[in-house]
Every structure is written in C-alpha cells, then in structure tokens.
Coordinates of C-alpha atoms and ligand atoms in Angstrom, one line a residue:
M1 CA -26.0 140.6 89.4
K2 CA -27.6 142.9 86.9
K3 CA -29.6 145.9 88.0
N4 CA -33.1 146.5 86.5
I5 CA -33.2 149.9 84.8
Y6 CA -36.2 151.7 83.5
F7 CA -35.2 154.6 81.3
N8 CA -37.4 157.7 80.6
H9 CA -35.7 160.3 78.4
D10 CA -36.5 163.4 76.3
G11 CA -34.7 162.7 73.0
G12 CA -31.7 165.1 73.2
V13 CA -28.3 164.0 71.8
D14 CA -27.1 163.1 75.3
D15 CA -30.4 161.3 76.0
L16 CA -30.1 159.1 72.9
I17 CA -26.4 158.5 73.6
S18 CA -27.4 157.4 77.1
L19 CA -29.7 154.8 75.6
F20 CA -26.9 153.6 73.4
L21 CA -24.6 153.3 76.4
L22 CA -27.1 151.5 78.6
L23 CA -27.4 148.8 75.9
H24 CA -23.6 148.1 76.4
M25 CA -23.5 147.9 80.2
D26 CA -22.9 144.3 81.4
N27 CA -24.4 145.1 84.8
V28 CA -27.6 146.6 83.5
E29 CA -30.9 144.9 82.5
L30 CA -32.9 147.5 80.6
T31 CA -36.6 146.7 81.4
G32 CA -38.3 149.5 79.5
V33 CA -37.9 152.8 77.7
S34 CA -40.2 155.8 77.3
V35 CA -39.8 159.2 75.6
I36 CA -41.3 162.5 76.7
P37 CA -41.5 165.4 74.2
A38 CA -39.7 168.0 76.4
D39 CA -36.3 168.8 74.9
C40 CA -37.3 167.1 71.6
Y41 CA -40.1 166.4 69.2
L42 CA -41.8 163.1 69.9
E43 CA -41.8 161.4 66.5
P44 CA -38.1 161.6 65.7
A45 CA -37.1 160.8 69.3
M46 CA -39.3 157.7 69.2
F47 CA -37.9 156.5 65.9
A48 CA -34.3 157.2 67.0
S49 CA -34.8 155.3 70.2
R50 CA -36.3 152.3 68.4
K51 CA -33.6 152.3 65.8
I52 CA -30.8 152.5 68.4
I53 CA -32.3 149.5 70.2
D54 CA -32.6 147.7 66.8
R55 CA -29.0 148.4 66.0
F56 CA -27.3 147.9 69.3
G57 CA -29.7 146.0 71.6
N58 CA -30.9 142.4 71.6
G59 CA -34.6 142.7 71.6
G60 CA -37.2 142.3 74.4
V61 CA -37.6 146.0 75.1
D62 CA -40.4 148.3 73.8
V63 CA -40.6 152.1 73.7
A64 CA -43.5 154.0 75.1
A65 CA -44.5 157.5 74.0
S66 CA -45.4 160.1 76.6
N67 CA -48.5 162.3 76.3
S68 CA -47.3 164.6 79.1
R69 CA -47.2 168.3 78.6
G70 CA -44.9 170.8 80.5
K71 CA -45.3 174.3 81.8
N72 CA -42.3 176.0 80.3
P73 CA -41.4 174.8 76.8
F74 CA -37.8 174.1 75.6
P75 CA -36.4 176.2 72.8
K76 CA -37.3 174.8 69.3
D77 CA -33.6 174.7 68.1
W78 CA -32.8 172.3 70.9
R79 CA -35.9 170.2 70.3
M80 CA -34.8 169.7 66.6
H81 CA -31.7 167.6 67.6
A82 CA -33.7 164.3 67.6
F83 CA -34.4 164.8 63.9
Y84 CA -30.6 164.8 63.2
V85 CA -29.9 161.7 65.2
D86 CA -32.9 159.8 63.7
A87 CA -31.6 160.6 60.1
L88 CA -28.1 159.2 60.7
P89 CA -27.3 156.6 58.0
L90 CA -25.9 154.3 60.7
L91 CA -29.4 154.0 62.2
N92 CA -31.1 153.6 58.8
E93 CA -29.0 151.0 57.1
S94 CA -31.5 148.1 57.6
G95 CA -34.4 150.2 56.1
K96 CA -36.8 149.0 58.8
V97 CA -37.8 149.6 62.4
V98 CA -38.4 146.5 64.5
T99 CA -38.5 147.5 68.1
P100 CA -42.2 147.9 69.0
V101 CA -44.0 151.0 70.3
A102 CA -45.7 150.2 73.6
D103 CA -49.5 150.2 73.6
K104 CA -49.7 152.5 76.6
P105 CA -48.6 156.0 77.2
A106 CA -45.3 156.4 79.2
H107 CA -46.8 157.1 82.6
L108 CA -48.9 153.9 82.5
H109 CA -46.0 152.0 80.9
I110 CA -43.9 152.9 83.9
I111 CA -46.6 151.4 86.3
D112 CA -47.0 148.2 84.2
T113 CA -43.3 147.7 83.7
L114 CA -42.5 148.1 87.4
R115 CA -45.2 145.7 88.3
A116 CA -44.2 143.1 85.7
T117 CA -40.5 143.2 86.7
E118 CA -39.4 140.8 89.4
G119 CA -37.8 142.7 92.3
K120 CA -37.0 146.4 92.4
T121 CA -36.1 148.7 89.5
T122 CA -33.9 151.8 89.3
L123 CA -35.6 154.6 87.5
L124 CA -33.3 156.6 85.3
F125 CA -34.7 159.9 84.1
T126 CA -32.9 162.3 81.9
G127 CA -35.7 164.7 81.1
P128 CA -38.5 166.2 83.3
L129 CA -40.3 164.1 85.9
T130 CA -43.8 164.5 84.6
D131 CA -44.4 160.9 83.7
L132 CA -43.2 159.7 87.1
A133 CA -45.3 162.3 88.9
R134 CA -48.4 161.1 87.0
A135 CA -47.6 157.5 87.6
L136 CA -47.3 158.1 91.3
D137 CA -50.7 160.0 91.4
I138 CA -52.4 157.1 89.7
D139 CA -50.7 154.3 91.7
P140 CA -48.6 155.4 94.7
T141 CA -48.0 151.8 95.6
I142 CA -45.4 151.6 92.8
E143 CA -43.0 153.2 95.2
E144 CA -42.3 149.8 96.8
K145 CA -41.1 148.5 93.4
V146 CA -38.6 151.4 93.0
E147 CA -35.0 150.8 94.1
R148 CA -34.2 154.5 93.6
L149 CA -34.6 157.4 91.1
V150 CA -31.4 158.6 89.4
W151 CA -32.3 162.0 87.8
M152 CA -30.4 164.5 85.7
G153 CA -31.8 167.7 87.2
G154 CA -31.4 170.6 89.5
T155 CA -28.5 172.6 91.0
F156 CA -27.8 174.2 94.3
R157 CA -25.6 176.9 92.8
E158 CA -26.7 180.4 92.2
A159 CA -26.5 179.9 88.4
G160 CA -28.8 177.4 86.7
N161 CA -29.0 176.9 83.0
V162 CA -32.4 178.6 82.2
H163 CA -32.0 181.9 80.4
E164 CA -35.6 182.9 79.7
P165 CA -37.8 186.0 80.1
E166 CA -39.5 186.2 83.5
H167 CA -37.0 183.9 85.1
D168 CA -34.0 184.7 87.4
G169 CA -31.7 182.1 85.9
T170 CA -31.4 179.9 89.1
A171 CA -33.2 176.8 87.7
E172 CA -32.0 173.8 85.7
W173 CA -34.1 173.1 82.6
N174 CA -35.4 169.6 83.5
V175 CA -36.9 171.0 86.7
F176 CA -38.1 174.2 85.0
W177 CA -40.1 172.4 82.3
D178 CA -42.4 171.0 84.9
P179 CA -41.6 172.2 88.5
E180 CA -44.8 170.7 90.0
A181 CA -43.8 167.2 88.8
A182 CA -40.5 167.5 90.6
A183 CA -42.3 168.7 93.7
R184 CA -44.6 165.7 93.4
V185 CA -41.6 163.3 93.3
W186 CA -40.0 165.1 96.2
A187 CA -43.1 164.4 98.2
S188 CA -42.8 160.7 97.6
G189 CA -40.7 158.3 99.6
I190 CA -38.5 157.4 96.7
E191 CA -34.7 157.7 97.2
I192 CA -33.4 160.3 94.8
D193 CA -29.9 160.6 93.3
L194 CA -29.5 163.9 91.7
V195 CA -26.9 164.4 88.9
A196 CA -27.0 168.2 89.2
L197 CA -25.2 171.0 87.3
E198 CA -22.4 170.9 89.9
S199 CA -21.0 167.8 88.3
T200 CA -22.3 168.1 84.7
N201 CA -20.6 171.5 84.5
Q202 CA -17.3 169.5 84.7
V203 CA -18.0 167.5 81.5
P204 CA -18.5 170.0 78.7
L205 CA -18.2 168.8 75.1
T206 CA -14.7 170.0 74.2
L207 CA -12.6 169.8 71.0
D208 CA -10.1 167.3 72.5
V209 CA -13.0 164.9 73.2
R210 CA -14.3 165.3 69.6
E211 CA -10.7 164.7 68.3
R212 CA -10.4 161.5 70.4
W213 CA -13.6 160.1 69.0
A214 CA -12.6 161.1 65.5
A215 CA -9.2 159.3 65.9
E216 CA -11.0 156.1 67.1
R217 CA -13.8 156.1 64.7
K218 CA -12.9 152.8 63.3
H219 CA -15.0 151.4 66.1
I220 CA -18.6 151.8 65.0
G221 CA -19.8 152.8 68.4
V222 CA -17.1 155.5 68.8
D223 CA -18.0 156.8 65.3
F224 CA -21.6 157.0 66.5
L225 CA -20.6 159.1 69.5
G226 CA -18.6 161.4 67.2
Q227 CA -21.4 161.7 64.6
C228 CA -23.9 162.6 67.4
Y229 CA -21.7 165.1 69.1
A230 CA -21.0 166.8 65.7
M231 CA -24.6 168.1 65.9
V232 CA -24.2 170.3 69.0
P233 CA -21.9 173.2 69.9
P234 CA -18.8 172.5 72.0
L235 CA -17.2 174.7 74.6
V236 CA -14.5 176.7 73.0
H237 CA -13.8 180.2 74.3
F238 CA -16.6 180.5 76.8
S239 CA -19.9 178.9 77.8
T240 CA -23.0 180.2 76.0
N241 CA -26.7 179.3 76.3
S242 CA -26.3 176.6 73.6
T243 CA -23.0 175.1 74.8
Y244 CA -23.4 171.3 75.2
Y245 CA -22.4 169.3 78.2
L246 CA -22.6 165.6 78.7
W247 CA -25.4 166.0 81.3
D248 CA -27.4 162.9 80.7
V249 CA -24.4 160.8 79.7
L250 CA -22.8 161.5 83.1
T251 CA -26.1 160.5 84.8
T252 CA -26.2 157.2 82.9
A253 CA -22.5 156.5 83.5
F254 CA -23.2 157.0 87.2
V255 CA -25.8 154.2 87.0
G256 CA -23.2 151.9 85.4
N257 CA -20.2 153.0 87.6
S258 CA -20.8 155.0 90.7
D259 CA -17.0 155.1 91.4
L260 CA -16.7 158.0 88.9
V261 CA -18.3 160.6 91.1
K262 CA -18.7 162.0 94.6
V263 CA -22.0 162.3 96.3
Q264 CA -23.3 164.4 99.2
T265 CA -26.7 164.4 100.9
I266 CA -28.7 167.7 100.9
N267 CA -32.1 168.5 102.4
S268 CA -34.0 170.4 99.8
M269 CA -37.3 171.6 98.2
V270 CA -38.4 172.6 94.7
I271 CA -39.7 176.1 94.0
T272 CA -42.8 175.9 91.8
E273 CA -44.0 179.5 91.4
G274 CA -42.6 182.8 90.4
A275 CA -39.3 184.0 89.0
S276 CA -37.3 181.2 90.6
Q277 CA -39.6 178.4 89.5
G278 CA -37.8 175.2 88.9
R279 CA -35.0 176.1 91.4
T280 CA -33.9 173.4 93.9
V281 CA -32.9 174.9 97.2
E282 CA -31.3 173.6 100.4
T283 CA -33.5 173.8 103.5
A284 CA -33.0 172.2 106.9
D285 CA -36.4 170.7 106.9
G286 CA -36.4 169.7 103.3
R287 CA -36.4 166.1 101.9
P288 CA -33.0 164.5 101.5
V289 CA -31.5 164.0 98.0
H290 CA -28.1 162.5 97.2
V291 CA -26.4 165.1 95.0
V292 CA -23.6 164.1 92.6
Y293 CA -21.4 167.2 92.9
D294 CA -18.0 166.1 91.6
V295 CA -16.8 163.8 88.8
N296 CA -13.4 162.3 87.7
R297 CA -13.6 163.8 84.2
D298 CA -10.9 161.6 82.6
A299 CA -12.2 158.4 84.1
F300 CA -15.7 159.3 82.9
F301 CA -14.6 159.9 79.2
D302 CA -12.6 156.7 79.3
Y303 CA -15.6 154.8 80.6
I304 CA -18.0 155.9 78.0
T305 CA -15.5 155.6 75.1
E306 CA -14.7 152.0 76.2
L307 CA -18.4 151.2 76.4
A308 CA -18.9 152.5 72.9
K309 CA -16.1 150.2 71.7
K310 CA -18.2 147.2 72.6
A311 CA -20.7 148.1 69.9
Ligands
LIG1 O1 -30.4 170.9 81.5 C1 -29.8 169.8 80.9 C2 -30.9 168.9 80.2 C3 -30.3 167.5 79.9 O2 -31.2 166.5 80.2 N1 -31.3 169.3 78.8 C4 -30.2 168.8 77.9 C5 -29.8 167.4 78.5 O3 -30.5 166.4 77.7 C6 -31.7 170.7 78.6 C7 -30.7 171.7 78.1 C8 -30.0 172.7 78.8 N2 -29.2 173.4 78.0 C9 -29.3 172.8 76.7 C10 -30.2 171.8 76.8 C11 -28.6 173.1 75.5 N3 -27.7 174.1 75.4 N4 -28.9 172.4 74.4 C12 -29.9 171.4 74.5 N5 -30.5 171.1 75.6
LIG2 CA1 -32.4 165.3 78.5

C-alpha cells in the first residue's frame, strides 16, 4: 500500500533532491507540493520544483507557492542555491515547464489537498512550519486528516546550527526562522517525527560520497545528485557554518524507509523568545515528539543512490 505524502519544502539543494527522491519511491503517493521562501528565493525554487516533477514525475501534482514570512531570515548566500539547481541543463532540456502552479497559496493548498485526498496523509516538511501553523489556525479540523508530521527540525543538543548575532547557538535553523509556528504545531494533536541534528550530523556531504556519485554518473539520476551536490561545500577538515549535511534527504529517506534510523520519544517544548529562540528543549510536562537520533549512514547513502538509479 502506498502512503499519501504532502511535501512542503524551502528550495535548498537537499529540499530539491528530496522532491526528486520522493518521485522514485514505490511506496509513496505524492499528493501535493508547496514551496516556502525561507532558505531559498521563491521564483527559482518554484521553477526548479516544477521542472523536477516534469522531468522525473508522471503528472497529476501541482506546486503551490507560499506567501508566509518568517521572523529570522536565512543568509542570502544559502538562499541563492535554488537559482543554481533551476539553471541545470538537465532540467531545462525540454525548453518548457508543464507542471502547474496551484491557484492557492501554500497554507490553503495544504487544507484543500488534505481534504481532497482519500484517507490520511503524512506531512513531510523540510523547511519551517509556518504554512502548517497557518493552516491549523484557519481549519484545526484538518488534524483528523493528518497521519503524522515528519519534520527536519530541532535538536536536543547544546549546539544547534544557528550562528547569528543576538543568539546563543542552541537552535536549529528551521525552528529559528519561525519559532512561533513550531510552537503552534507543538500545541496541536498531530504526531510529530523529528529528524533532528542528532541524526543529520551523521550524514555530512563528504568527498567519498561525491566520488561515488561521480563514478556512477552514467545513471542520469546519480549524475543529478552529483551536479546538485557540486554546488555546496563538503565537510573536509572541520565543520564550518556553511558545511552541507544531507538534513532533508535523511528526513525524506526516513519516510521511504524507517529501518534506516533509530527513534526515541522525548517530551519537549519550543522556546519562542530571547537568545535561545528556536531551541527545542526536553521538559517532563512537554509534548511528546519522536526524535530520530541515529542513522545507519552506509545504508542511507546506498538507499538514496539506488533510488536515483531508477530515474
Ligand atoms: O538546518 C537545516 C535546514 C535543512 O532544511 N536548512 C538546510 C536544509 O535544507 C538550513 C541550513 C542550515 N545550515 C545550512 C543551511 C547551510 N550551511 N547551508 C544551507 N542551508
Ligand atoms: Ca530545507
């Protein structure tokens, strides 16, 4: 049986690769896609998403643009990545874009798509939760149509990945961009699976991975992985602020194959104010979230590379 998946992403290299991989999972029925301009610019991320669906999908899915705005903006350098993916010759060979833009903004598209889909849907979010928070405010009854939320976000470690003035470094970026949105979703009854930095730290982009994709580039999908991951900095000597991990790709792989990881339930809350805003913390009376804290790295890279070979 296929699982219904609705995918909301924010146009980073790993967000767009996630979309590509979802289109190749036998056990996934992709019901809708939306793009939020958090770690991207909206136009190139919309075009890249539609072109990826054109090239690798088989129709029937549209892409909604978000009009949500965050509290703490992403660095411009990172937001530029969507332009590079959108410009890849592989995605522009046909000279046209067929996949339609939805006639509603993302948060309303979520409501409509959940309602129009038979049964329940798993929400896969690889950017901030703003569109889901807004959807819940407008129509809280959509909760009954949600199987669970799988989110790339948060960490329960001392060290997050936000290195910004006026912040203490304890937050993960997708929470930090809009902490109130995360708190709103925490206040809902939706089951949450959190692919946190605990596990994504174990899947940095490294040179051996790049070399593997280069060696297997005769497969067009593996070449696509290699071309995309040529745009972002790998981990070589030590991790810097710009070092790239396969954050969202791990989250998406978890949707396709939960055997790759280990999960633990933690009661938690989201800090929305002050120097730790965007931090997720464990508290005894907090709401339970299922935290992916460990991954079989080799099995993960094998899984995504094999998926890419289906392209
Ligand atoms: O915090 C990880 C999230 C993921 O959804 N994003 C990137 C992934 O798409 C933000 C981010 C943190 N560090 C980054 C990020 C970096 N060095 N480059 C680009 N984006
Ligand atoms: Ca992302």
